[in-house]
CSV table of C-alpha atoms in Angstrom, one decimal:
chain,number,residue,atom,x,y,z
A,978,UNK,CA,43.7,-111.9,-71.1
A,979,UNK,CA,40.3,-113.3,-72.6
A,980,UNK,CA,38.9,-115.4,-70.1
A,981,UNK,CA,36.5,-118.2,-71.5
A,982,UNK,CA,32.8,-118.2,-71.4
A,983,UNK,CA,31.0,-120.6,-69.5
A,984,UNK,CA,28.4,-121.0,-71.7
A,985,UNK,CA,30.0,-120.7,-75.4
A,986,UNK,CA,29.2,-122.8,-77.5
A,987,UNK,CA,31.2,-121.9,-80.4
A,988,UNK,CA,33.4,-124.1,-82.7
A,989,UNK,CA,36.8,-124.6,-82.2
A,990,UNK,CA,39.0,-122.6,-84.0
A,991,UNK,CA,40.6,-123.8,-87.7
A,992,UNK,CA,43.6,-124.8,-87.5
A,993,UNK,CA,46.9,-123.0,-89.6
A,994,UNK,CA,45.7,-125.4,-92.9
A,995,UNK,CA,42.1,-124.0,-92.6
A,996,UNK,CA,40.9,-127.2,-91.4
A,997,UNK,CA,38.6,-127.1,-88.3
A,998,UNK,CA,40.0,-128.6,-85.6
A,999,UNK,CA,39.0,-132.0,-84.1
A,1000,UNK,CA,36.1,-131.9,-81.2
A,1001,UNK,CA,38.5,-132.1,-78.5
A,1002,UNK,CA,36.4,-134.3,-75.6
A,1003,UNK,CA,37.1,-133.9,-71.5
A,1004,UNK,CA,40.7,-133.9,-70.2
A,1005,UNK,CA,41.5,-132.9,-73.4
A,1006,UNK,CA,41.7,-136.0,-75.6
A,1007,UNK,CA,39.8,-136.6,-78.6
A,1008,UNK,CA,36.8,-138.1,-79.3
A,1009,UNK,CA,37.1,-142.0,-80.6
A,1010,UNK,CA,34.6,-144.3,-82.5
A,1011,UNK,CA,32.6,-146.5,-80.1
A,1012,UNK,CA,33.4,-149.7,-79.7
A,1013,UNK,CA,31.6,-152.4,-81.1
A,1014,UNK,CA,28.4,-154.0,-79.0
A,1015,UNK,CA,29.4,-156.7,-77.1
A,1016,UNK,CA,27.9,-160.4,-78.7
A,1017,UNK,CA,25.1,-161.7,-77.3
A,1018,UNK,CA,26.4,-164.6,-74.6
A,1019,UNK,CA,25.9,-168.5,-75.5
A,1020,UNK,CA,23.9,-169.7,-73.0
A,1021,UNK,CA,25.0,-171.9,-70.5
A,1022,UNK,CA,25.6,-176.0,-71.6
A,1023,UNK,CA,23.4,-177.2,-69.5
A,1024,UNK,CA,20.3,-175.2,-71.2
A,1025,UNK,CA,20.7,-176.0,-74.4
A,1026,UNK,CA,21.2,-179.8,-73.5
A,1027,UNK,CA,18.0,-179.8,-71.6
A,1028,UNK,CA,16.3,-178.2,-74.4
A,1029,UNK,CA,16.8,-180.2,-76.4
A,1030,UNK,CA,17.1,-184.4,-77.8
A,1031,UNK,CA,19.2,-185.1,-75.0
A,1032,UNK,CA,16.1,-183.8,-72.6
A,1033,UNK,CA,13.6,-186.5,-74.4
A,1034,UNK,CA,16.2,-189.3,-73.8
A,1035,UNK,CA,16.7,-188.5,-70.1
A,1036,UNK,CA,12.8,-188.5,-69.3
A,1037,UNK,CA,12.6,-191.6,-71.5
A,1038,UNK,CA,15.1,-193.1,-69.6
A,1039,UNK,CA,13.9,-191.4,-65.5
A,1040,UNK,CA,10.6,-193.8,-66.9
A,1041,UNK,CA,11.9,-196.9,-68.3
A,1042,UNK,CA,13.6,-197.0,-64.7
A,1043,UNK,CA,10.1,-196.6,-62.1
A,1044,UNK,CA,9.1,-199.0,-64.6
A,1045,UNK,CA,11.9,-200.8,-64.1
A,1046,UNK,CA,12.1,-201.0,-60.4
A,1047,UNK,CA,7.6,-201.6,-60.8
A,1048,UNK,CA,8.6,-204.6,-62.2
A,1049,UNK,CA,11.2,-205.8,-59.3
A,1050,UNK,CA,9.5,-208.5,-56.9
A,1051,UNK,CA,9.6,-205.2,-54.5
A,1052,UNK,CA,8.0,-203.5,-56.8
A,1053,UNK,CA,5.2,-206.5,-57.5
A,1054,UNK,CA,4.8,-207.0,-53.6
A,1055,UNK,CA,4.1,-202.9,-52.8
A,1056,UNK,CA,1.4,-203.1,-55.9
A,1057,UNK,CA,-0.2,-206.7,-54.2
A,1058,UNK,CA,-0.5,-205.3,-50.4
A,1059,UNK,CA,-2.1,-201.9,-52.2
A,1060,UNK,CA,-4.9,-204.0,-53.9
A,1061,UNK,CA,-5.6,-206.5,-51.1
A,1062,UNK,CA,-6.0,-204.0,-48.8
A,1063,UNK,CA,-9.3,-204.9,-46.9
A,1064,UNK,CA,-12.1,-201.9,-47.7
A,1065,UNK,CA,-15.0,-200.1,-46.4
A,1066,UNK,CA,-17.3,-201.2,-46.4
A,1067,UNK,CA,-16.8,-205.3,-46.9
A,1068,UNK,CA,-14.8,-205.6,-43.7
A,1069,UNK,CA,-15.4,-204.3,-40.0
A,1070,UNK,CA,-12.2,-203.7,-39.1
A,1071,UNK,CA,-11.2,-201.1,-42.2
A,1072,UNK,CA,-14.5,-199.2,-41.2
A,1073,UNK,CA,-13.4,-198.0,-37.6
A,1074,UNK,CA,-13.1,-194.8,-36.8
A,1075,UNK,CA,-13.1,-193.4,-40.5
A,1076,UNK,CA,-16.5,-191.2,-41.2
A,1077,UNK,CA,-19.9,-193.2,-42.5
A,1078,UNK,CA,-20.8,-190.2,-45.0
A,1079,UNK,CA,-17.4,-190.4,-46.5
A,1080,UNK,CA,-17.2,-194.0,-46.8
A,1081,UNK,CA,-21.0,-194.4,-47.9
A,1082,UNK,CA,-21.7,-197.1,-45.2
A,1083,UNK,CA,-25.3,-195.4,-44.8
A,1084,UNK,CA,-26.4,-196.5,-47.9
A,1085,UNK,CA,-27.8,-200.1,-46.0
A,1086,UNK,CA,-27.9,-198.5,-42.1
A,1087,UNK,CA,-30.6,-198.6,-40.0
A,1088,UNK,CA,-31.9,-196.8,-37.2
A,1089,UNK,CA,-32.6,-196.9,-33.5
A,1090,UNK,CA,-34.3,-193.4,-32.5
A,1091,UNK,CA,-37.0,-193.9,-29.1
A,1092,UNK,CA,-39.4,-191.7,-30.0
A,1093,UNK,CA,-40.9,-191.2,-25.8
A,1094,UNK,CA,-38.6,-189.6,-23.6
A,1095,UNK,CA,-35.9,-188.7,-26.8
A,1096,UNK,CA,-34.6,-184.4,-25.6
A,1097,UNK,CA,-31.9,-184.8,-27.8
A,1098,UNK,CA,-33.3,-187.1,-30.8
A,1099,UNK,CA,-30.6,-189.5,-29.7
A,1100,UNK,CA,-30.1,-192.0,-32.2
A,1101,UNK,CA,-28.0,-194.9,-33.3
A,1102,UNK,CA,-27.3,-196.4,-36.5
A,1103,UNK,CA,-26.1,-199.6,-37.9
A,1104,UNK,CA,-24.3,-201.3,-41.2
A,1105,UNK,CA,-24.5,-204.4,-41.5
A,1106,UNK,CA,-22.6,-203.9,-45.0
A,1107,UNK,CA,-19.7,-202.0,-42.8
A,1108,UNK,CA,-20.3,-203.7,-39.7
A,1109,UNK,CA,-20.2,-200.8,-36.8
A,1110,UNK,CA,-22.2,-198.1,-35.8
A,1111,UNK,CA,-22.1,-194.9,-35.4
A,1112,UNK,CA,-24.2,-192.4,-33.0
A,1113,UNK,CA,-25.9,-188.6,-33.6
A,1114,UNK,CA,-27.5,-185.8,-32.1
A,1115,UNK,CA,-30.0,-183.7,-33.5
A,1116,UNK,CA,-31.3,-181.6,-31.1
A,1117,UNK,CA,-28.2,-180.4,-29.6
A,1118,UNK,CA,-26.3,-177.6,-28.9
A,1119,UNK,CA,-22.7,-176.2,-29.7
A,1120,UNK,CA,-19.9,-177.9,-26.6
A,1121,UNK,CA,-22.7,-181.2,-26.2
A,1122,UNK,CA,-21.0,-184.6,-27.3
A,1123,UNK,CA,-22.5,-187.3,-28.7
A,1124,UNK,CA,-21.4,-190.5,-27.8
A,1125,UNK,CA,-21.3,-193.9,-28.7
A,1126,UNK,CA,-19.3,-197.0,-28.0
A,1127,UNK,CA,-19.5,-201.0,-28.3
A,1128,UNK,CA,-19.3,-203.7,-25.9
A,1129,UNK,CA,-15.4,-205.3,-25.3
A,1130,UNK,CA,-15.0,-203.1,-28.4
A,1131,UNK,CA,-14.0,-198.8,-28.7
A,1132,UNK,CA,-15.7,-195.4,-28.1
A,1133,UNK,CA,-16.2,-192.8,-30.3
A,1134,UNK,CA,-17.2,-189.0,-29.3
A,1135,UNK,CA,-18.1,-186.2,-31.6
A,1136,UNK,CA,-18.7,-183.1,-30.3
A,1137,UNK,CA,-21.3,-180.6,-31.8
A,1138,UNK,CA,-19.1,-177.4,-33.6
A,1139,UNK,CA,-22.5,-175.2,-34.8
A,1140,UNK,CA,-25.7,-175.8,-34.9
A,1141,UNK,CA,-28.0,-178.8,-33.3
A,1142,UNK,CA,-26.4,-181.7,-35.0
A,1143,UNK,CA,-23.6,-183.9,-35.0
A,1144,UNK,CA,-22.9,-187.5,-35.8
A,1145,UNK,CA,-19.8,-189.9,-34.2
A,1146,UNK,CA,-17.6,-192.0,-36.5
A,1147,UNK,CA,-18.2,-195.8,-36.9
A,1148,UNK,CA,-17.2,-198.7,-34.4
A,1149,UNK,CA,-16.8,-201.6,-35.8
A,1150,UNK,CA,-19.3,-204.5,-34.0
A,1151,UNK,CA,-18.6,-208.5,-33.8
A,1152,UNK,CA,-20.7,-211.0,-36.2
A,1153,UNK,CA,-23.0,-212.3,-34.1
A,1154,UNK,CA,-23.9,-210.8,-30.7
A,1155,UNK,CA,-23.1,-206.8,-29.8
A,1156,UNK,CA,-23.9,-204.7,-27.6
A,1157,UNK,CA,-24.2,-201.1,-28.3
A,1158,UNK,CA,-25.0,-197.6,-25.9
A,1159,UNK,CA,-24.9,-193.6,-27.1
A,1160,UNK,CA,-25.0,-190.7,-25.4
A,1161,UNK,CA,-25.9,-187.6,-25.6
A,1162,UNK,CA,-23.9,-185.4,-23.1
A,1163,UNK,CA,-25.0,-181.6,-22.7
A,1164,UNK,CA,-22.3,-179.0,-22.2
A,1165,UNK,CA,-21.8,-177.6,-18.4
A,1166,UNK,CA,-23.2,-174.3,-18.3
A,1167,UNK,CA,-24.5,-174.6,-22.0
A,1168,UNK,CA,-27.7,-173.9,-23.8
A,1169,UNK,CA,-29.1,-177.4,-24.1
A,1170,UNK,CA,-31.1,-177.9,-21.3
A,1171,UNK,CA,-32.0,-182.1,-21.1
A,1172,UNK,CA,-29.4,-184.4,-18.6
A,1173,UNK,CA,-27.2,-186.9,-19.8
A,1174,UNK,CA,-29.3,-189.3,-22.1
A,1175,UNK,CA,-28.2,-192.5,-23.2
A,1176,UNK,CA,-30.1,-195.3,-25.5
A,1177,UNK,CA,-28.9,-199.5,-25.6
A,1178,UNK,CA,-29.2,-201.5,-28.3
A,1179,UNK,CA,-28.4,-204.7,-29.6
A,1180,UNK,CA,-28.5,-207.0,-33.0
A,1181,UNK,CA,-31.8,-207.8,-31.5
A,1182,UNK,CA,-33.1,-204.8,-31.8
A,1183,UNK,CA,-36.1,-203.2,-33.8
A,1184,UNK,CA,-33.9,-201.5,-36.7
A,1185,UNK,CA,-36.2,-199.7,-38.8
């Protein structure tokens, strides 16, 4: 009996008519022509819709709806309230608690800073345009605090995070007479050697 050679690559024997036999695939079935490739899938309808003229029409409709909302009485009220909001400088209440540098209040500000016995180089700044005051410490250490308060008003505190200076946010002062107190407060156990130091000023102080 003849055994099959695993490495045999010879062609199959011819059939009785002299024609070579068709190649036999795995399982003994003859090889059939391959199926034609699948057609390219069509994109979903919504992608086609968003990429065509309909997308432009949709965008115009959205913008139109937004413009229509602004033109309603409610939209008109919102726009008016935005433009009628008080601004800083120009309104002391609007400057309350804000950064004087960011608001431009330092442009017209005047300063009160005692030249003698002022270990922390503490100062008070007053802006008439912003109707507010704030305090600054120039010789301190990280952890030291600077405070400013207006009699009958509010108080603000800031802490030195690094370096040796810091300033507070603004406190509104009333029209006419006012009294303001600023203090430099050293951090307990910190590097500063001065004790709590305060200065006082009024509208009549010799600001410079």
